[in-house]
XYZ file of C-alpha atoms in Angstrom:
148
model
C 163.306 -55.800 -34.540
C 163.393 -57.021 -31.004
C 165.757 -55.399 -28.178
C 168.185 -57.376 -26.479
C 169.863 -56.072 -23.338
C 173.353 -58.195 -22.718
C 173.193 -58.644 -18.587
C 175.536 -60.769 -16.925
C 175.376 -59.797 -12.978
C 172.288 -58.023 -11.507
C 173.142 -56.025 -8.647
C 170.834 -55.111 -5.553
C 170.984 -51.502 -4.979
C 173.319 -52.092 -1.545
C 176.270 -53.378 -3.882
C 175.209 -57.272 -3.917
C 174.915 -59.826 -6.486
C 171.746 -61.249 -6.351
C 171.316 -62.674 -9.835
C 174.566 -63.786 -11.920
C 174.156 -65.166 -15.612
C 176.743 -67.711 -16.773
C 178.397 -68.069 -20.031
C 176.148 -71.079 -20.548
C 172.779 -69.457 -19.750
C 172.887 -70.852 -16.479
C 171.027 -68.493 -13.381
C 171.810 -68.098 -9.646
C 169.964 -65.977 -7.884
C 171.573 -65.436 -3.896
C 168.987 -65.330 -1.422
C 164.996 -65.742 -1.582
C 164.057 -66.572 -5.598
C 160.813 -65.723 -5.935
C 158.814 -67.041 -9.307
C 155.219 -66.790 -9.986
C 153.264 -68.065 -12.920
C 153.838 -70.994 -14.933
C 157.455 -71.982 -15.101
C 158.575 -74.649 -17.474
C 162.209 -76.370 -16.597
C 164.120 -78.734 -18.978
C 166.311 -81.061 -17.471
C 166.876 -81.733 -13.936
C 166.261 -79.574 -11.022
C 168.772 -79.756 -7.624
C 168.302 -78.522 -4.520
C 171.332 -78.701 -2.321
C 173.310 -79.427 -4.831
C 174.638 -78.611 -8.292
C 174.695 -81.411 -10.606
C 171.435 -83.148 -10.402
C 171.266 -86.614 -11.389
C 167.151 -86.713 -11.723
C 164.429 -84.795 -12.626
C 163.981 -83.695 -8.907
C 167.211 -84.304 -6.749
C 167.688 -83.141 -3.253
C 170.500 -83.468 -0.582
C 170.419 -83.123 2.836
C 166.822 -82.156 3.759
C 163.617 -82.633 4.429
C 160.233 -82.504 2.087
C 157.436 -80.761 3.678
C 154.125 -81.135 1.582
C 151.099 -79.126 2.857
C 147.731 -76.966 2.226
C 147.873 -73.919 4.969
C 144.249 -73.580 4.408
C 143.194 -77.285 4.724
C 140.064 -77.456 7.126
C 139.246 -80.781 9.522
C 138.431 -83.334 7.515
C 140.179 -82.432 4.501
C 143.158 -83.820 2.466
C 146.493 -81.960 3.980
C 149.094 -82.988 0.921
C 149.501 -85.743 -1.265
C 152.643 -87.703 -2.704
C 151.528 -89.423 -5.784
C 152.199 -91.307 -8.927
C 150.008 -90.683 -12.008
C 149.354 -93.378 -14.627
C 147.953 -90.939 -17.317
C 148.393 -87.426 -18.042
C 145.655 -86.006 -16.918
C 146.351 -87.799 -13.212
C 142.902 -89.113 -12.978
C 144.030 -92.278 -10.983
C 145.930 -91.456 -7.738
C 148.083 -93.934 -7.307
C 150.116 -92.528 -3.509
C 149.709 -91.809 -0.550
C 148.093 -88.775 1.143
C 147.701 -86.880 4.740
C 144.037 -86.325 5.765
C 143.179 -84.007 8.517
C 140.568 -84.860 11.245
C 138.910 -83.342 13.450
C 141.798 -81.080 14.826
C 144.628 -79.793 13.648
C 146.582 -82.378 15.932
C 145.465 -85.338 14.283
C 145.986 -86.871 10.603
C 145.615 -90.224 9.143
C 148.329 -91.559 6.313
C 146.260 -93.074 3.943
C 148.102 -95.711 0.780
C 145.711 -95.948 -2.546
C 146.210 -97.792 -5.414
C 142.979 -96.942 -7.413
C 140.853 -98.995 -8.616
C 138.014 -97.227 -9.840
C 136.059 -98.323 -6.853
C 134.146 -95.854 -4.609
C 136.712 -94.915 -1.986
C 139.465 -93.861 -4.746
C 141.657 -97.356 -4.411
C 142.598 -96.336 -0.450
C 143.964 -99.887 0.427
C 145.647 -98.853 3.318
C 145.411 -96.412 6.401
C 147.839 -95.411 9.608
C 145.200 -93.631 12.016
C 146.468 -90.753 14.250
C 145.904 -93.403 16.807
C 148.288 -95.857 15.779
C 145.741 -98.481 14.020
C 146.400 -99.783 10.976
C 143.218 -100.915 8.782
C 143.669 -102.928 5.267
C 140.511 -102.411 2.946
C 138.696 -100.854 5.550
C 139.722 -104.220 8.206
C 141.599 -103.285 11.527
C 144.729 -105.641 11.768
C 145.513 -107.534 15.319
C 148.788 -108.428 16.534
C 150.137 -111.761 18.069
C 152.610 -112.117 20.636
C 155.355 -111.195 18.213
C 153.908 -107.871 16.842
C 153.535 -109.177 13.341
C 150.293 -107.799 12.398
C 147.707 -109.776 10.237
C 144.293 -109.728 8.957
C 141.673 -112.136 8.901
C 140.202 -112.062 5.116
């Protein structure tokens, strides 16, 4: 037979609650919540806020998406949209690192199983835009355009 241990407030050894379980098997942890491994969550997850309205819901901040350890010339972080399972078509857009740690393109794909992953688009750390690998010119009214 298995052990069960009935815990409803976890105390830190100073006196403060730093994990409380509800009634409903709800967890809040006060402070830093540190999980490692593979954690599986059903239903929607909030940050900045307690009643979630989709799978990932956050109020009042910012998303910061990064590799510490990227080198020059190497994807930074990606925001993407997967088609199948098994994400082999990145649909998004990603942050590629030059040169220096100053500079990084913003780079759109929509693959299309050609040989540059479907990149359609690009922002260069210059301020350039290119379409397909094209560099777009501006008129007189800063509408850009390209010439196909």
């Amino acid at each position: 037979m298995a052990a069960i241990l009935g815990v409803d407030t976890i105390q830190h050894t100073n006196g403060t609650t730093a994990v409380t379980v509800g009634t409903n098997g709800s967890v809040t942890a006060a402070g830093t919540l540190n999980v490692t491994g593979t954690t599986t969550i059903a239903g929607n997850v909030g940050i900045g806020l307690t009643s979630p309205q989709e799978l990932l819901h956050l109020k009042d901040g910012d998303i910061a998406v990064g590799n510490g350890t990227a080198g020059n010339n190497a994807v930074i972080g990606r925001i993407g949209f997967s088609t199948d399972s098994s994400n082999s078509r990145f649909i998004g857009m990603e942050s590629f690192r030059l040169g220096d740690a100053a500079n990084a393109d913003l780079r759109f794909h929509t693959y299309g199983g050609d040989g540059n992953k479907g990149e359609r688009m690009r922002i260069e750390s210059s301020g350039r835009i290119s379409k397909n690998g094209s560099f777009a010119t501006s008129n007189t009214s800063d509408d850009f355009y390209w010439n196909t």
